[in-house]
Coordinates of C-alpha atoms in Angstrom, one line a residue:
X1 CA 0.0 0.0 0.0
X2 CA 1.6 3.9 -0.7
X3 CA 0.4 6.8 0.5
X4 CA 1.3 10.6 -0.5
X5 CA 0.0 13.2 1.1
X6 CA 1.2 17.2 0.4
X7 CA -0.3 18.9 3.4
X8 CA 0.3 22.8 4.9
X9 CA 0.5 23.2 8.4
X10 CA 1.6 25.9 11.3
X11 CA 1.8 23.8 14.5
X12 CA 4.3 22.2 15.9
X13 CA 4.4 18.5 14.4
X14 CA 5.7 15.8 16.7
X15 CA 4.9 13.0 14.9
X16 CA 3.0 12.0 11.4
X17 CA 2.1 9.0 10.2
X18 CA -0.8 7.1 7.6
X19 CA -1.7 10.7 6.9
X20 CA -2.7 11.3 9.8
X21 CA -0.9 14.5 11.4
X22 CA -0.7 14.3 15.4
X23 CA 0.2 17.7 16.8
X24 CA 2.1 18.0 20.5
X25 CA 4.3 20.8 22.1
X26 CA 7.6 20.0 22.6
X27 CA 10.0 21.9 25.1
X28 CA 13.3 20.7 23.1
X29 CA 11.3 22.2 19.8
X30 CA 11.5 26.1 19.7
X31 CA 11.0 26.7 16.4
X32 CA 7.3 26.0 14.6
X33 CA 7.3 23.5 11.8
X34 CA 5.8 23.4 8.7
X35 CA 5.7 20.3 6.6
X36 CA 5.0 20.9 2.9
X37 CA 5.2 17.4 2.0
X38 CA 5.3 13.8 3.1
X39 CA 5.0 10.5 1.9
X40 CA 5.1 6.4 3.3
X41 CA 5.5 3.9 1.2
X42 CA 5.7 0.4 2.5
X43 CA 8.6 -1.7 1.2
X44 CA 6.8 -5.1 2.5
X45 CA 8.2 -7.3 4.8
X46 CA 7.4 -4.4 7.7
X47 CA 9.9 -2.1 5.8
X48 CA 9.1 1.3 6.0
X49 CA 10.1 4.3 3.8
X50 CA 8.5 7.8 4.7
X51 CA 9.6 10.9 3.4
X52 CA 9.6 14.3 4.8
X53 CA 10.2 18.0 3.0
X54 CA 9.9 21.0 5.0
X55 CA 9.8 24.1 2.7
X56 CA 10.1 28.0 3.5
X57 CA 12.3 27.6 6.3
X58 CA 10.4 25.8 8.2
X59 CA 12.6 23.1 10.0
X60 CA 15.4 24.8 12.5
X61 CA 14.8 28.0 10.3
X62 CA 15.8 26.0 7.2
X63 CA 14.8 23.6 4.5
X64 CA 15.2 20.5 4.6
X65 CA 14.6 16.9 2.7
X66 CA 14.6 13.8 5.1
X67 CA 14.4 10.2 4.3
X68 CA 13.7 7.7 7.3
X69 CA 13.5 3.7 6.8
X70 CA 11.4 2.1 10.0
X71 CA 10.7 -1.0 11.0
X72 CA 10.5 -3.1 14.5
X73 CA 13.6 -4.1 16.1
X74 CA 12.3 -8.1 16.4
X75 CA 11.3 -8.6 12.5
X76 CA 12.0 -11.8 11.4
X77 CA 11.4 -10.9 8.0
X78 CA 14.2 -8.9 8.1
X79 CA 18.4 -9.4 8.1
X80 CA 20.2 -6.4 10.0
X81 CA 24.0 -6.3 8.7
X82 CA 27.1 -4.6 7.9
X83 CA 28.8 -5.0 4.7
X84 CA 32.6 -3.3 3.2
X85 CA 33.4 -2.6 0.2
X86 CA 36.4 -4.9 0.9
X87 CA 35.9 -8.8 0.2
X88 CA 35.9 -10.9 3.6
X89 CA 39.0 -12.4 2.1
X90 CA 41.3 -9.0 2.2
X91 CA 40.2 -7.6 5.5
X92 CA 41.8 -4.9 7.5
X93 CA 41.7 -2.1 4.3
X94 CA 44.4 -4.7 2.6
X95 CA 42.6 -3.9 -0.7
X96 CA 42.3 -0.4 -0.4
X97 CA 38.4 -0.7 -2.2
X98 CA 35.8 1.7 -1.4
X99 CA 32.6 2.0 -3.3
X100 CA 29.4 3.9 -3.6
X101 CA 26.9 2.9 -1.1
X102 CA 24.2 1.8 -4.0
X103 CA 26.9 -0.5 -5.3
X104 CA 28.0 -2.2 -2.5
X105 CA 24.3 -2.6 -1.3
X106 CA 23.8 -4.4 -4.8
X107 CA 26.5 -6.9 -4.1
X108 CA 24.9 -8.1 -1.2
X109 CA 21.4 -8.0 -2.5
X110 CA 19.9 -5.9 0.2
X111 CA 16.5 -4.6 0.1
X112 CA 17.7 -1.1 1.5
X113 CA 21.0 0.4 3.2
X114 CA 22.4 3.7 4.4
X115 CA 26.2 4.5 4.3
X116 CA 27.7 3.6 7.6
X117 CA 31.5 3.8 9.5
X118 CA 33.8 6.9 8.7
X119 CA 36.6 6.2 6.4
X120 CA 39.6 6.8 4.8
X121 CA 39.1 8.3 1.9
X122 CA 42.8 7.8 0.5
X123 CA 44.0 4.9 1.6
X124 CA 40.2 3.0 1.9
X125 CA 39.2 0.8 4.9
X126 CA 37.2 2.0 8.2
X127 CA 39.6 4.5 10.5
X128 CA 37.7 2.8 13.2
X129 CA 36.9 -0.3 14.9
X130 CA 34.2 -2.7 12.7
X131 CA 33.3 -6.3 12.8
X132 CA 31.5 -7.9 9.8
X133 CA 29.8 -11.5 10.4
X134 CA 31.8 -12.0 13.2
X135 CA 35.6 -11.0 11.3
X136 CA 37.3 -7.9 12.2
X137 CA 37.5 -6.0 9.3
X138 CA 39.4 -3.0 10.7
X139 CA 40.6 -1.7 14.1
X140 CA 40.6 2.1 15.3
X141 CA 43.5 3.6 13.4
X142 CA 45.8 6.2 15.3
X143 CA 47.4 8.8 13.8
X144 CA 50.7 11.2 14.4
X145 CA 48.5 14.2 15.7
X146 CA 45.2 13.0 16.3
X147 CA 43.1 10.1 15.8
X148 CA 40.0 10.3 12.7
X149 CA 38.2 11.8 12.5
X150 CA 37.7 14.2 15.5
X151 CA 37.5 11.8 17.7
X152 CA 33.8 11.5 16.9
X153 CA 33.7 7.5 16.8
X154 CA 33.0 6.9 21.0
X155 CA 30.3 4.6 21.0
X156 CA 28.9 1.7 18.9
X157 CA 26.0 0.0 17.4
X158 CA 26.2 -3.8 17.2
X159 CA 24.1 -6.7 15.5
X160 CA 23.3 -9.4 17.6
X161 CA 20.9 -12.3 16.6
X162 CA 19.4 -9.9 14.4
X163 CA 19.0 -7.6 17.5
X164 CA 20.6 -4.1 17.3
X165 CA 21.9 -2.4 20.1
X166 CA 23.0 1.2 20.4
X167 CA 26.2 1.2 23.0
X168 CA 27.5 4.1 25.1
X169 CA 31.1 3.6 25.0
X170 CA 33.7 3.8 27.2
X171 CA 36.8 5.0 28.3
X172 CA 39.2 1.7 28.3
X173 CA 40.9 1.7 25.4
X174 CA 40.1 -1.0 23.3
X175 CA 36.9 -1.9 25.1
X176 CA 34.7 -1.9 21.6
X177 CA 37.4 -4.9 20.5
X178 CA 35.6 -6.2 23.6
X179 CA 31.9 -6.6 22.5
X180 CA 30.5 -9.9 21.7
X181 CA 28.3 -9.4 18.8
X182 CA 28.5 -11.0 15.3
X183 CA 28.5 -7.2 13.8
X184 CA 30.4 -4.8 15.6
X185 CA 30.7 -0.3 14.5
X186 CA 32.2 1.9 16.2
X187 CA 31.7 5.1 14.9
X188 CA 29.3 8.3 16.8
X189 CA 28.8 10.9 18.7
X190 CA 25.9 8.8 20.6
X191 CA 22.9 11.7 20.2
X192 CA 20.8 10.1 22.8
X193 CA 21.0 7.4 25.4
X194 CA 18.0 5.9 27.4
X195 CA 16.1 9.3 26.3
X196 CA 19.0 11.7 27.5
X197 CA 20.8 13.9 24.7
X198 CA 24.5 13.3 25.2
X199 CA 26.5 15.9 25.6
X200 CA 28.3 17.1 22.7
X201 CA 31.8 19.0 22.2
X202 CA 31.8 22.6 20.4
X203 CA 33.4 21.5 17.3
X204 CA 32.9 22.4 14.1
X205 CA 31.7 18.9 13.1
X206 CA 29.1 18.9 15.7
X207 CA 27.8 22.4 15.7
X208 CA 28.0 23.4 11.7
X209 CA 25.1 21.8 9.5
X210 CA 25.8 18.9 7.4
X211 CA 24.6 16.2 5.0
X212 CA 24.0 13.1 8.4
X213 CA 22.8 9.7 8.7
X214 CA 22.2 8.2 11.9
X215 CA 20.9 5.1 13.6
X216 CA 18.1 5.1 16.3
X217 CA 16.0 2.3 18.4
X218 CA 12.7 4.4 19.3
X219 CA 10.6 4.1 22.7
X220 CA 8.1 1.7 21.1
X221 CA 11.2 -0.7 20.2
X222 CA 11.5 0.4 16.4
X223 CA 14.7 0.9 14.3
X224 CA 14.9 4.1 12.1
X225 CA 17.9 4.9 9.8
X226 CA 17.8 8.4 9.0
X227 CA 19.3 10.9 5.9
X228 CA 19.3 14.6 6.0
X229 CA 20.2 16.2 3.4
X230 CA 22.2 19.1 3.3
X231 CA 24.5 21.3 1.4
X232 CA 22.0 23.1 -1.2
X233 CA 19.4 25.4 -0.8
X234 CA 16.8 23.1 -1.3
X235 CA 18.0 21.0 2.0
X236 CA 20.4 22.8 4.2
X237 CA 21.4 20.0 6.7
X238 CA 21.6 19.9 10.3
X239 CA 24.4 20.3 13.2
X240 CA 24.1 17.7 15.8
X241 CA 22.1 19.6 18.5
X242 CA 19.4 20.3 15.9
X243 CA 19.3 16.4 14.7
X244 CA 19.3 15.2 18.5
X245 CA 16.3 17.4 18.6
X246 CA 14.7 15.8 15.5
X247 CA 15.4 12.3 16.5
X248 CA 13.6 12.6 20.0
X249 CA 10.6 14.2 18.3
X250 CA 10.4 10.9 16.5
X251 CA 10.4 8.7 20.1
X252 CA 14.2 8.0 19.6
X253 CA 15.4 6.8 23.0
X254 CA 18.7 5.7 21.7
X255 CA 20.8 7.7 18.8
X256 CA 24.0 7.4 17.0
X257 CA 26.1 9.4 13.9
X258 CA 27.4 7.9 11.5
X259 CA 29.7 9.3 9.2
X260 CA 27.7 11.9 6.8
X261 CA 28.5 15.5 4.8
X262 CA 29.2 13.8 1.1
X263 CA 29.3 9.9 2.2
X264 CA 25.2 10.3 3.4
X265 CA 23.1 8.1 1.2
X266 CA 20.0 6.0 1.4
X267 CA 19.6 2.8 -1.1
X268 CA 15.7 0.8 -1.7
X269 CA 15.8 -1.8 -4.2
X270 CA 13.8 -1.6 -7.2
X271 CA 14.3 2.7 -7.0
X272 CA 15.3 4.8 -10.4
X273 CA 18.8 6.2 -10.2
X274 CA 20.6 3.4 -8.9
X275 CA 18.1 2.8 -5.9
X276 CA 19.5 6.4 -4.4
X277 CA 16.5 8.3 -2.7
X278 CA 18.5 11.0 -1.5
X279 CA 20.1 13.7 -2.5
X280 CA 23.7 12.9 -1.7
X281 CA 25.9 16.1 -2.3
X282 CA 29.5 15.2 -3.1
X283 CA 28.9 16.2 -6.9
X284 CA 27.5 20.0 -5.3
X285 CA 24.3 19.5 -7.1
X286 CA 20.9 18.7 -5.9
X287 CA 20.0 15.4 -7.9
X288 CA 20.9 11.4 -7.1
X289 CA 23.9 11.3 -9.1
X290 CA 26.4 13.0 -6.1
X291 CA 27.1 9.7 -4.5
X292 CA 30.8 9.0 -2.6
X293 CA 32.0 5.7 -2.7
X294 CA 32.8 4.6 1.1
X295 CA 34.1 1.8 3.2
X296 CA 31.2 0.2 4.7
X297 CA 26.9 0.3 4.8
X298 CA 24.2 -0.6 7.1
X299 CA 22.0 -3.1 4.8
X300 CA 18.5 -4.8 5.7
X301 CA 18.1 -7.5 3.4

């Protein structure tokens, strides 16, 4: 069954969904929105796609294009997983291979995906700790000055049984090498933990708006991957503070970043261009074509 609806309202909007617009004041909300346009399609299997545009700078005093894939967290219908760009026989960046997030979601014949870990974009490979059907695949790189990037990779989300998980991390080093899962990425800031917004450095990666994706497990036990798009007029992107914000208006309880500004793309199966239903932005231009090949993808299969 799809649904499109293109509706016009001045309230504060805390939640929509079937149509249906449910309206709610929210103290972390200070600005009024306005959506100009949304849309759910259901992608079977209890797959969710919904769509969100919010016109005349009306989001955070800006445009903005959103594209959110939800479904419950125990769906047996479903297969949570990680996949590289590298081949499970040349872990650990050996190969030096990254790829466009459509292409790698191909290869494994998922039914949708989101880019995932940051990366190195010369060299190829993760720049942080990532486990892939149980095989490490990288561990967290260090560097002469500083580790990559920003030290923004702190916590983790892990696959489990098909269960994901959204971990705070912690300050032993090498305690993500640590968690038993079959799929393991480290990668944040953690946005929200057991409904608290995490506190958040003053960087310029944190407080200047971006292209993100994230990864959330909502109050009513449902996994949303998000895209925002950003870097054109026609969606400006968000800085962390303002996508925290977001997230808990959608019943996020848990959050994490992943890595996003040109890497942030969403893949369906079966979609024109590719299966991109974004508007990814490292060509500077608002279409489907601006995609970045990266290391590694979230996938639902």
């Amino acid at each position: 069954m799809n649904s499109k609806i293109k509706v016009i309202v001045f309230l504060t909007i805390i939640f929509i969904t079937n149509g249906n617009c449910v309206f709610s004041q929210n103290a972390n909300l200070s600005d009024k929105w306005a959506v100009g346009y949304y849309s759910k399609i259901n992608l079977g299997n209890g797959l969710v796609w919904k769509t969100m545009k919010f016109g005349e700078k009306n989001l955070f005093g800006m445009n903005e294009n959103i594209n959110i894939l939800e479904t419950k967290l125990k769906n047996k219908k479903l297969k949570f997983a990680l996949a590289s760009a590298d081949s499970a026989s040349k872990p650990n960046h050996t190969s030096g291979v990254l790829k466009p997030t459509s292409q790698i979601a191909m290869e494994n014949d998922a039914l949708a995906a989101v880019n995932a870990g940051f990366f190195d974009m010369k060299s190829g490979g993760a720049v942080d700790f990532i486990k892939i059907n149980g095989q490490v695949y990288d561990t967290s790189r260090v560097y002469a000055k500083q580790r990559l990037p920003f030290k923004q990779a702190i916590s983790a989300l892990t696959i489990n049984n098909n269960s994901v998980r959204i971990i705070k991390g912690e300050q032993e080093k090498g305690w993500e090498e640590k968690l038993d899962a079959e799929y393991v990425l480290l990668t944040g800031p953690l946005l929200l933990f057991e409904n608290q917004p995490q506190p958040l450095a003053k960087t310029p990666f944190n407080e200047n708006r971006h292209p993100r994706t994230c990864a959330c497990v909502t109050t009513d036990k449902k996994l949303l991957l998000v895209t925002i798009d950003g870097r054109a007029a026609e969606s400006e992107g968000m800085n962390l503070n303002e996508l925290t914000a977001f997230l808990k208006s959608l019943k996020c309880k848990d959050a994490i970043n992943f890595d996003g500004g040109g890497s942030t793309t969403m893949y369906i199966k079966g979609r024109p261009e590719n299966g991109v239903v974004n508007y990814p932005s490292d060509n500077k231009k608002f279409d489907h074509q601006g995609e970045r090949s990266v290391s590694n993808i979230f996938i639902i299969k």
